[in-house]
Amino acid sequence: MFSLPPGIGYSLAAALVWGTYIFVLKQYFEEYPSTVVTVGVNAAAVLWYLPLTVRRTDPADLPSLSGFGLLEGLLVLGTIVATAAAFLVFLWALGLGDVSYVAPISKIVPVFVLPIEVLFLQERLTPIQITGVVVATLAVYVANYRTGSLLDPIRKAASSRAAQFGLLSAAFFAVSDVGKRVALQELAIPLELWVPTVLGGVLVVVLPLAAREWVPIRDALPKFVLAGGGVAVGEHVTSLAFSTVPASIASPIINTQAVVAVLLGGILLREDSFGIRLVAAALAVVGVGLIAA
């Protein structure tokens, strides 16, 4: 009977949760500024998650935190800032250019994750796993492709400010992914403490920008609360993945969330270009299979 290693299973679960969340955002939150959605949803997610933190985090389980120095503190802070920056830079990219070339190039996160782990953490993947990373990354790229030549987003990166911002957002997401892996594995920060730290930290970073374009959300509180529950689950499963396997394995699988989102859009909303979304889904399955081999 075929069974997936735990880290691969967690990564797939995270992709399903985040892909569904992206679909929900597109359907039910488009009237709100993205920064406002981030603050509202993250606040709800922290409130959902805190009872688990209180229940499972014992002071006796935190001896490693007492030895935190400046470097460890900077790594945690840098991971939080990189997570928020990736999101904000992606929004700036969309503001400057069309989604048809910003979205694909902003999703090539594993292309940056792999060399970062190899150079700084001496991570080693098998040739088959590296092939899987490439195929899974291609799946995400194809899933976000809209019109024109498949290589247009890459060509435009040389001259388009929007595409360059998209590329920068992918790099920030990569730093965030590797930072999460280091925090959960090398620094051994308890997962139940890490999740609200990341969610709350991103909220604090984005809050000043959200305040400048704030709109009332009281009438929509139920859906913000429900979305926050989804984000809490997604961040928990994502952290389980990064605490179990290298980021260069978890990241390409988790990023297939884009494939999940576009498949849901094609099936439930009859969105255009469903055929190419199916190609992306097939590539994602092949990529995950190679990574798990």
Coordinates of N, CA and C in Angstrom, one line a residue, residues 21 41-42 45-46 226-236:
Y21 N -8.3 28.4 0.5 CA -8.4 29.8 1.1 C -8.3 30.8 0.0
V41 N -8.2 38.9 9.0 CA -8.1 37.4 9.0 C -7.1 36.9 10.0
N42 N -5.9 37.5 10.0 CA -4.8 37.1 10.9 C -5.2 37.3 12.3
A45 N -7.3 34.5 13.1 CA -6.5 33.3 13.2 C -5.8 33.1 14.5
V46 N -5.2 34.2 15.0 CA -4.5 34.2 16.2 C -5.5 33.9 17.4
L226 N -14.5 32.9 10.1 CA -14.3 31.6 9.4 C -13.0 31.5 8.6
A227 N -12.7 32.6 7.9 CA -11.5 32.6 7.1 C -10.3 32.5 8.1
G228 N -10.4 33.2 9.2 CA -9.3 33.1 10.2 C -9.1 31.7 10.7
G229 N -10.1 30.9 10.9 CA -10.0 29.5 11.2 C -9.3 28.7 10.2
G230 N -9.6 29.0 8.9 CA -8.9 28.3 7.8 C -7.4 28.7 7.8
V231 N -7.1 30.0 8.0 CA -5.7 30.4 8.1 C -4.9 29.7 9.2
A232 N -5.6 29.6 10.4 CA -5.0 29.0 11.5 C -4.6 27.5 11.2
V233 N -5.6 26.8 10.6 CA -5.3 25.4 10.2 C -4.2 25.4 9.2
G234 N -4.2 26.3 8.2 CA -3.2 26.3 7.1 C -1.8 26.5 7.6
E235 N -1.7 27.5 8.5 CA -0.4 27.8 9.1 C 0.1 26.7 10.0
H236 N -0.8 26.0 10.7 CA -0.4 24.9 11.5 C 0.2 23.8 10.7

